[in-house]
PDB file of C-alpha atoms and ligand atoms in Angstrom:
ATOM      1  CA  UNK G 137     -33.689 -14.004  18.000  1.00  0.00           C
ATOM      2  CA  UNK G 138     -30.214 -14.199  16.677  1.00  0.00           C
ATOM      3  CA  UNK G 139     -27.877 -15.206  19.353  1.00  0.00           C
ATOM      4  CA  UNK G 140     -24.559 -14.817  17.734  1.00  0.00           C
ATOM      5  CA  UNK G 141     -23.489 -11.391  16.539  1.00  0.00           C
ATOM      6  CA  UNK G 142     -20.818 -10.818  13.803  1.00  0.00           C
ATOM      7  CA  UNK G 143     -19.284  -7.488  13.802  1.00  0.00           C
ATOM      8  CA  UNK G 144     -16.394  -6.331  11.584  1.00  0.00           C
ATOM      9  CA  UNK G 145     -14.177  -3.235  10.928  1.00  0.00           C
ATOM     10  CA  UNK G 146     -13.027  -2.570   7.257  1.00  0.00           C
ATOM     11  CA  UNK G 147     -11.565  -0.075   5.032  1.00  0.00           C
ATOM     12  CA  UNK G 148     -11.717  -1.611   1.524  1.00  0.00           C
ATOM     13  CA  UNK G 149     -14.513  -4.180   2.187  1.00  0.00           C
ATOM     14  CA  UNK G 150     -12.538  -7.543   2.423  1.00  0.00           C
ATOM     15  CA  UNK G 151     -13.279  -8.087   6.115  1.00  0.00           C
ATOM     16  CA  UNK G 152     -16.980  -7.517   5.378  1.00  0.00           C
ATOM     17  CA  UNK G 153     -17.013 -10.154   2.650  1.00  0.00           C
ATOM     18  CA  UNK G 154     -15.299 -12.642   5.118  1.00  0.00           C
ATOM     19  CA  UNK G 155     -17.865 -11.875   7.642  1.00  0.00           C
ATOM     20  CA  UNK G 156     -20.623 -12.863   5.133  1.00  0.00           C
ATOM     21  CA  UNK G 157     -18.815 -16.221   4.463  1.00  0.00           C
ATOM     22  CA  UNK G 158     -18.613 -16.933   8.231  1.00  0.00           C
ATOM     23  CA  UNK G 159     -22.157 -16.135   8.693  1.00  0.00           C
ATOM     24  CA  UNK G 160     -23.033 -18.509   5.915  1.00  0.00           C
ATOM     25  CA  UNK G 161     -20.919 -21.307   7.240  1.00  0.00           C
ATOM     26  CA  UNK G 162     -22.076 -20.916  10.823  1.00  0.00           C
ATOM     27  CA  UNK G 163     -25.756 -20.799   9.689  1.00  0.00           C
ATOM     28  CA  UNK G 164     -25.137 -24.090   7.903  1.00  0.00           C
ATOM     29  CA  UNK G 165     -23.845 -25.722  11.021  1.00  0.00           C
ATOM     30  CA  UNK G 166     -26.192 -24.155  13.694  1.00  0.00           C
ATOM     31  CA  UNK G 167     -29.403 -23.565  11.723  1.00  0.00           C
ATOM     32  CA  UNK G 168     -31.357 -20.564  10.619  1.00  0.00           C
ATOM     33  CA  UNK G 169     -32.045 -17.574  12.865  1.00  0.00           C
ATOM     34  CA  UNK G 170     -29.155 -18.263  15.281  1.00  0.00           C
ATOM     35  CA  UNK G 171     -26.566 -15.977  13.430  1.00  0.00           C
ATOM     36  CA  UNK G 172     -27.361 -12.159  12.942  1.00  0.00           C
ATOM     37  CA  UNK G 173     -26.455 -10.416   9.676  1.00  0.00           C
ATOM     38  CA  UNK G 174     -22.986  -9.141  10.065  1.00  0.00           C
ATOM     39  CA  UNK G 175     -22.739  -5.527  10.808  1.00  0.00           C
ATOM     40  CA  UNK G 176     -19.941  -2.723  10.621  1.00  0.00           C
ATOM     41  CA  UNK G 177     -18.865  -1.864  13.917  1.00  0.00           C
ATOM     42  CA  UNK G 178     -19.224   1.877  13.142  1.00  0.00           C
ATOM     43  CA  UNK G 179     -22.957   1.288  12.831  1.00  0.00           C
ATOM     44  CA  UNK G 180     -23.645   0.013  16.260  1.00  0.00           C
ATOM     45  CA  UNK G 181     -23.603   1.211  19.914  1.00  0.00           C
ATOM     46  CA  UNK G 182     -21.607  -0.498  22.695  1.00  0.00           C
ATOM     47  CA  UNK G 183     -24.883  -1.613  24.266  1.00  0.00           C
ATOM     48  CA  UNK G 184     -25.754  -3.566  21.076  1.00  0.00           C
ATOM     49  CA  UNK G 185     -23.144  -6.128  22.038  1.00  0.00           C
ATOM     50  CA  UNK G 186     -25.286  -7.213  25.132  1.00  0.00           C
ATOM     51  CA  UNK G 187     -27.925  -8.734  22.938  1.00  0.00           C
ATOM     52  CA  UNK G 188     -25.844 -11.692  22.087  1.00  0.00           C
ATOM     53  CA  UNK G 189     -24.651 -14.819  23.747  1.00  0.00           C
ATOM     54  CA  UNK G 190     -21.536 -15.018  21.507  1.00  0.00           C
ATOM     55  CA  UNK G 191     -19.584 -12.678  19.327  1.00  0.00           C
ATOM     56  CA  UNK G 192     -17.459 -13.104  16.300  1.00  0.00           C
ATOM     57  CA  UNK G 193     -15.343  -9.978  15.504  1.00  0.00           C
ATOM     58  CA  UNK G 194     -13.204  -9.287  12.636  1.00  0.00           C
ATOM     59  CA  UNK G 195     -10.575  -6.743  11.841  1.00  0.00           C
ATOM     60  CA  UNK G 196      -8.049  -5.931   9.274  1.00  0.00           C
ATOM     61  CA  UNK G 197      -4.744  -4.458  10.353  1.00  0.00           C
ATOM     62  CA  UNK G 198      -3.621  -0.999   9.065  1.00  0.00           C
ATOM     63  CA  UNK G 199      -0.687   1.610   9.471  1.00  0.00           C
ATOM     64  CA  UNK G 200       2.163  -0.269  11.001  1.00  0.00           C
ATOM     65  CA  UNK G 201       0.209  -2.854  13.043  1.00  0.00           C
ATOM     66  CA  UNK G 202      -2.936  -0.893  14.247  1.00  0.00           C
ATOM     67  CA  UNK G 203      -6.575  -1.145  14.191  1.00  0.00           C
ATOM     68  CA  UNK G 204      -8.656   0.563  11.520  1.00  0.00           C
ATOM     69  CA  UNK G 205     -10.185   3.777  12.411  1.00  0.00           C
ATOM     70  CA  UNK G 206      -9.812   7.505  11.587  1.00  0.00           C
ATOM     71  CA  UNK G 207      -7.647   7.844  14.632  1.00  0.00           C
ATOM     72  CA  UNK G 208      -5.257   5.551  12.815  1.00  0.00           C
ATOM     73  CA  UNK G 209      -5.623   7.105   9.335  1.00  0.00           C
ATOM     74  CA  UNK G 210      -8.358   5.127   7.618  1.00  0.00           C
ATOM     75  CA  UNK G 211     -11.314   6.996   6.031  1.00  0.00           C
ATOM     76  CA  UNK G 212     -14.089   5.825   8.319  1.00  0.00           C
ATOM     77  CA  UNK G 213     -14.614   5.342  12.036  1.00  0.00           C
ATOM     78  CA  UNK G 214     -13.883   1.860  13.159  1.00  0.00           C
ATOM     79  CA  UNK G 215     -12.639  -0.302  16.014  1.00  0.00           C
ATOM     80  CA  UNK G 216     -10.133   2.261  17.039  1.00  0.00           C
ATOM     81  CA  UNK G 217     -13.105   4.443  18.022  1.00  0.00           C
ATOM     82  CA  UNK G 218     -15.437   1.795  19.082  1.00  0.00           C
ATOM     83  CA  UNK G 219     -13.061  -0.023  21.734  1.00  0.00           C
ATOM     84  CA  UNK G 220     -12.545   2.961  23.959  1.00  0.00           C
ATOM     85  CA  UNK G 221     -16.345   3.242  24.262  1.00  0.00           C
ATOM     86  CA  UNK G 222     -16.522  -0.077  25.826  1.00  0.00           C
ATOM     87  CA  UNK G 223     -14.892   0.888  28.992  1.00  0.00           C
ATOM     88  CA  UNK G 224     -16.652  -0.559  32.010  1.00  0.00           C
ATOM     89  CA  UNK G 225     -18.745  -2.963  30.184  1.00  0.00           C
ATOM     90  CA  UNK G 226     -19.011  -6.483  31.761  1.00  0.00           C
ATOM     91  CA  UNK G 227     -18.813  -9.212  29.129  1.00  0.00           C
ATOM     92  CA  UNK G 228     -18.262 -12.098  31.467  1.00  0.00           C
ATOM     93  CA  UNK G 229     -20.233 -15.063  30.228  1.00  0.00           C
ATOM     94  CA  UNK G 230     -20.037 -13.900  26.572  1.00  0.00           C
ATOM     95  CA  UNK G 231     -17.973 -16.074  24.294  1.00  0.00           C
ATOM     96  CA  UNK G 232     -15.871 -14.063  21.693  1.00  0.00           C
ATOM     97  CA  UNK G 233     -13.997 -15.519  18.657  1.00  0.00           C
ATOM     98  CA  UNK G 234     -11.825 -13.347  16.485  1.00  0.00           C
ATOM     99  CA  UNK G 235     -10.645 -13.400  12.932  1.00  0.00           C
ATOM    100  CA  UNK G 236      -8.117 -10.967  11.333  1.00  0.00           C
ATOM    101  CA  UNK G 237      -7.028 -10.022   7.821  1.00  0.00           C
ATOM    102  CA  UNK G 238      -3.515  -9.008   7.029  1.00  0.00           C
ATOM    103  CA  UNK G 239      -0.643  -8.994   4.592  1.00  0.00           C
ATOM    104  CA  UNK G 240       2.299 -11.275   5.695  1.00  0.00           C
ATOM    105  CA  UNK G 241       4.510 -10.407   2.690  1.00  0.00           C
ATOM    106  CA  UNK G 242       4.149  -6.611   2.920  1.00  0.00           C
ATOM    107  CA  UNK G 243       3.942  -6.259   6.596  1.00  0.00           C
ATOM    108  CA  UNK G 244       5.884  -9.194   8.004  1.00  0.00           C
ATOM    109  CA  UNK G 245       6.722  -7.421  11.283  1.00  0.00           C
ATOM    110  CA  UNK G 246       3.172  -6.461  11.955  1.00  0.00           C
ATOM    111  CA  UNK G 247       1.209  -9.339  10.654  1.00  0.00           C
ATOM    112  CA  UNK G 248      -2.346  -9.248  11.975  1.00  0.00           C
ATOM    113  CA  UNK G 249      -1.432  -7.007  14.978  1.00  0.00           C
ATOM    114  CA  UNK G 250      -4.772  -5.366  15.333  1.00  0.00           C
ATOM    115  CA  UNK G 251      -6.398  -8.824  16.149  1.00  0.00           C
ATOM    116  CA  UNK G 252      -4.099  -8.528  19.314  1.00  0.00           C
ATOM    117  CA  UNK G 253      -5.844  -5.290  20.338  1.00  0.00           C
ATOM    118  CA  UNK G 254      -9.186  -6.659  20.085  1.00  0.00           C
ATOM    119  CA  UNK G 255      -8.134  -9.705  22.024  1.00  0.00           C
ATOM    120  CA  UNK G 256      -6.688  -7.484  24.755  1.00  0.00           C
ATOM    121  CA  UNK G 257      -9.850  -5.465  24.847  1.00  0.00           C
ATOM    122  CA  UNK G 258     -12.355  -8.224  25.055  1.00  0.00           C
ATOM    123  CA  UNK G 259     -10.362 -10.437  27.486  1.00  0.00           C
ATOM    124  CA  UNK G 260      -9.876  -7.453  29.651  1.00  0.00           C
ATOM    125  CA  UNK G 261     -13.774  -7.043  29.728  1.00  0.00           C
ATOM    126  CA  UNK G 262     -14.099 -10.614  30.990  1.00  0.00           C
ATOM    127  CA  UNK G 263     -15.288 -12.395  27.725  1.00  0.00           C
ATOM    128  CA  UNK G 264     -14.284 -15.918  27.220  1.00  0.00           C
ATOM    129  CA  UNK G 265     -11.954 -15.885  24.194  1.00  0.00           C
ATOM    130  CA  UNK G 266     -12.306 -18.847  21.726  1.00  0.00           C
ATOM    131  CA  UNK G 267     -10.897 -19.709  18.250  1.00  0.00           C
ATOM    132  CA  UNK G 268      -7.107 -19.674  18.614  1.00  0.00           C
ATOM    133  CA  UNK G 269      -5.486 -20.677  15.328  1.00  0.00           C
ATOM    134  CA  UNK G 270      -2.087 -22.409  14.461  1.00  0.00           C
ATOM    135  CA  UNK G 271       0.845 -20.350  13.147  1.00  0.00           C
ATOM    136  CA  UNK G 272       1.966 -23.135  10.659  1.00  0.00           C
ATOM    137  CA  UNK G 273       1.402 -22.261   7.205  1.00  0.00           C
ATOM    138  CA  UNK G 274       2.377 -18.636   7.422  1.00  0.00           C
ATOM    139  CA  UNK G 275       5.567 -16.709   6.785  1.00  0.00           C
ATOM    140  CA  UNK G 276       6.061 -13.633   8.810  1.00  0.00           C
ATOM    141  CA  UNK G 277       8.704 -12.214  11.156  1.00  0.00           C
ATOM    142  CA  UNK G 278       6.517 -10.844  14.128  1.00  0.00           C
ATOM    143  CA  UNK G 279       2.960 -10.614  15.220  1.00  0.00           C
ATOM    144  CA  UNK G 280       1.526  -9.388  18.329  1.00  0.00           C
ATOM    145  CA  UNK G 281      -1.487 -11.569  17.647  1.00  0.00           C
ATOM    146  CA  UNK G 282       0.564 -14.727  18.569  1.00  0.00           C
ATOM    147  CA  UNK G 283       0.150 -15.681  22.128  1.00  0.00           C
ATOM    148  CA  UNK G 284       1.721 -18.943  23.452  1.00  0.00           C
ATOM    149  CA  UNK G 285       2.617 -20.045  19.832  1.00  0.00           C
ATOM    150  CA  UNK G 286      -0.942 -19.572  18.351  1.00  0.00           C
ATOM    151  CA  UNK G 287      -2.702 -16.701  16.799  1.00  0.00           C
ATOM    152  CA  UNK G 288      -5.569 -15.463  19.045  1.00  0.00           C
ATOM    153  CA  UNK G 289      -8.064 -15.961  16.296  1.00  0.00           C
ATOM    154  CA  UNK G 290      -8.416 -17.085  12.761  1.00  0.00           C
ATOM    155  CA  UNK G 291      -5.583 -15.589  10.530  1.00  0.00           C
ATOM    156  CA  UNK G 292      -6.402 -14.762   6.890  1.00  0.00           C
ATOM    157  CA  UNK G 293      -4.250 -13.302   4.116  1.00  0.00           C
ATOM    158  CA  UNK G 294      -6.184 -12.342   1.037  1.00  0.00           C
ATOM    159  CA  UNK G 295      -3.031 -11.014  -0.706  1.00  0.00           C
ATOM    160  CA  UNK G 296      -0.780 -13.902  -0.593  1.00  0.00           C
ATOM    161  CA  UNK G 297      -3.013 -16.941   0.430  1.00  0.00           C
ATOM    162  CA  UNK G 298      -6.591 -16.243  -0.822  1.00  0.00           C
ATOM    163  CA  UNK G 299      -6.732 -19.715  -2.174  1.00  0.00           C
ATOM    164  CA  UNK G 300      -6.488 -21.011   1.338  1.00  0.00           C
ATOM    165  CA  UNK G 301      -9.198 -18.757   2.828  1.00  0.00           C
ATOM    166  CA  UNK G 302     -12.266 -20.798   2.412  1.00  0.00           C
ATOM    167  CA  UNK G 303     -10.661 -24.100   3.700  1.00  0.00           C
ATOM    168  CA  UNK G 304      -9.262 -22.092   6.766  1.00  0.00           C
ATOM    169  CA  UNK G 305     -12.749 -20.718   7.437  1.00  0.00           C
ATOM    170  CA  UNK G 306     -14.385 -24.070   7.198  1.00  0.00           C
ATOM    171  CA  UNK G 307     -11.707 -25.779   9.405  1.00  0.00           C
ATOM    172  CA  UNK G 308     -12.094 -22.710  12.003  1.00  0.00           C
ATOM    173  CA  UNK G 309     -15.908 -23.039  12.045  1.00  0.00           C
ATOM    174  CA  UNK G 310     -15.787 -26.894  12.368  1.00  0.00           C
ATOM    175  CA  UNK G 311     -13.775 -26.293  15.671  1.00  0.00           C
ATOM    176  CA  UNK G 312     -15.721 -23.297  16.745  1.00  0.00           C
ATOM    177  CA  UNK G 313     -19.429 -24.301  16.328  1.00  0.00           C
ATOM    178  CA  UNK G 314     -19.628 -26.978  18.995  1.00  0.00           C
ATOM    179  CA  UNK G 315     -18.112 -24.472  21.343  1.00  0.00           C
ATOM    180  CA  UNK G 316     -20.673 -21.747  20.413  1.00  0.00           C
ATOM    181  CA  UNK G 317     -23.473 -24.322  20.462  1.00  0.00           C
ATOM    182  CA  UNK G 318     -22.622 -25.153  24.043  1.00  0.00           C
ATOM    183  CA  UNK G 319     -23.280 -21.559  25.148  1.00  0.00           C
ATOM    184  CA  UNK G 320     -26.607 -21.488  23.187  1.00  0.00           C
ATOM    185  CA  UNK G 321     -27.902 -24.907  24.154  1.00  0.00           C
ATOM    186  CA  UNK G 322     -29.128 -24.205  27.767  1.00  0.00           C
ATOM    187  CA  UNK G 323     -31.774 -21.855  26.396  1.00  0.00           C
ATOM    188  CA  UNK G 324     -32.923 -24.600  24.134  1.00  0.00           C
ATOM    189  CA  UNK G 325     -32.343 -24.739  20.450  1.00  0.00           C
ATOM    190  CA  UNK G 326     -35.055 -26.799  18.652  1.00  0.00           C
ATOM    191  CA  UNK G 327     -32.674 -28.944  16.839  1.00  0.00           C
ATOM    192  CA  UNK G 328     -30.195 -29.622  19.609  1.00  0.00           C
TER     193      UNK G 328
HETATM  194  C1  LIG J 542      -1.884   1.256   4.288  1.00  0.00           C
HETATM  195  C2  LIG J 542      -2.068  -0.254   4.765  1.00  0.00           C
HETATM  196  C3  LIG J 542      -1.436  -0.670   5.813  1.00  0.00           C
HETATM  197  C4  LIG J 542      -1.451  -2.095   6.207  1.00  0.00           C
HETATM  198  N1  LIG J 542      -0.928  -2.520   7.369  1.00  0.00           N
HETATM  199  C5  LIG J 542      -0.783  -3.790   7.598  1.00  0.00           C
HETATM  200  C6  LIG J 542      -0.107  -4.309   8.936  1.00  0.00           C
HETATM  201  O1  LIG J 542       0.514  -3.549   9.439  1.00  0.00           O
HETATM  202  N2  LIG J 542      -0.200  -5.649   8.987  1.00  0.00           N
HETATM  203  C7  LIG J 542      -0.894  -6.539   8.311  1.00  0.00           C
HETATM  204  O2  LIG J 542      -0.925  -7.719   8.469  1.00  0.00           O
HETATM  205  N3  LIG J 542      -1.577  -6.169   7.251  1.00  0.00           N
HETATM  206  C8  LIG J 542      -1.547  -4.741   6.861  1.00  0.00           C
HETATM  207  N4  LIG J 542      -2.361  -4.295   5.830  1.00  0.00           N
HETATM  208  C9  LIG J 542      -3.112  -5.074   4.964  1.00  0.00           C
HETATM  209  C10 LIG J 542      -4.578  -5.110   5.236  1.00  0.00           C
HETATM  210  O3  LIG J 542      -4.958  -5.609   6.490  1.00  0.00           O
HETATM  211  C11 LIG J 542      -5.211  -6.076   4.326  1.00  0.00           C
HETATM  212  O4  LIG J 542      -5.133  -5.603   3.011  1.00  0.00           O
HETATM  213  C12 LIG J 542      -6.772  -6.351   4.595  1.00  0.00           C
HETATM  214  O5  LIG J 542      -7.152  -7.473   3.760  1.00  0.00           O
HETATM  215  C13 LIG J 542      -7.631  -5.177   4.340  1.00  0.00           C
HETATM  216  O6  LIG J 542      -8.926  -5.341   4.786  1.00  0.00           O
HETATM  217  P1  LIG J 542     -10.226  -4.552   4.401  1.00  0.00           P
HETATM  218  O7  LIG J 542     -10.540  -4.683   2.947  1.00  0.00           O
HETATM  219  O8  LIG J 542     -11.379  -5.297   5.189  1.00  0.00           O
HETATM  220  O9  LIG J 542      -9.926  -3.129   4.665  1.00  0.00           O
HETATM  221  C14 LIG J 542      -2.162  -2.819   5.343  1.00  0.00           C
HETATM  222  C15 LIG J 542      -2.862  -2.379   4.273  1.00  0.00           C
HETATM  223  C16 LIG J 542      -2.859  -1.077   3.904  1.00  0.00           C
HETATM  224  C17 LIG J 542      -3.436  -0.604   2.724  1.00  0.00           C
END
C-alpha cells in the first residue's frame, strides 16, 4: 500500500504537473509502491488522508493571496472548501510537507500566501510540518508563507523562474526523503 499521499489544488493545472514530478522524484528515492498517485483535493474526502503516514500537499495562490476554490473565485472547488471539512481531525503523528506555486513578479505582496493557510490548518490539526525552504533567490515584498525567515514549504514560481523548478524540486526531495523514510521505516520497508 502507498504510504505517502500527494494532494494538490489547482486552477490551470500547473500544480498538478509539479505533483507528478514530485511523485516521480520521490519514487526514485524511496522505491516503487510507496508514493500514491497524486490526486486533486476536490476528488477526495477528509477521511482519505488517514490512509497515509505522510502527506505532500501543494497549492497555488489565487486572488490577492488566497487558496484556490470557488469561495475565492476559481472555477472548481479546491482547498478553500476542503480545509474547513477537516475540523476536528487529529493528524498527530502524520508528517506533512508543503509546496506552493506563485508569481513573485505580479503578486509581490502576496507571494505564495496560500501555502501559509495550508500550514496553519495542518499544524493546527497536530501534523508534524516538514520541508521549510530558504527565501534566498526570490524577489518579493511580502509573503505570509515566510515563518522565522524561511518559506513553510517548497517555493516555486513557474512564471519568472521556471528554469529553476527542477533543481529546486530535486534539492527539496534530497532533504525531505530521509525524513519521510524515518516515518515509514518502523513498519519495515524491504529495501531499508
Ligand atoms: C487571478 C490570479 C491571481 C493570482 N494571485 C496570486 C497571488 O496572490 N500570489 C501569488 O504568489 N501568485 C498568484 N497567482 C499566480 C498563480 O499562483 C500561479 O500562476 C500558479 O502557477 C497557478 O497554478 P495552477 O496552474 O496550478 O492553478 C495568481 C494568478 C492568477 C491568474
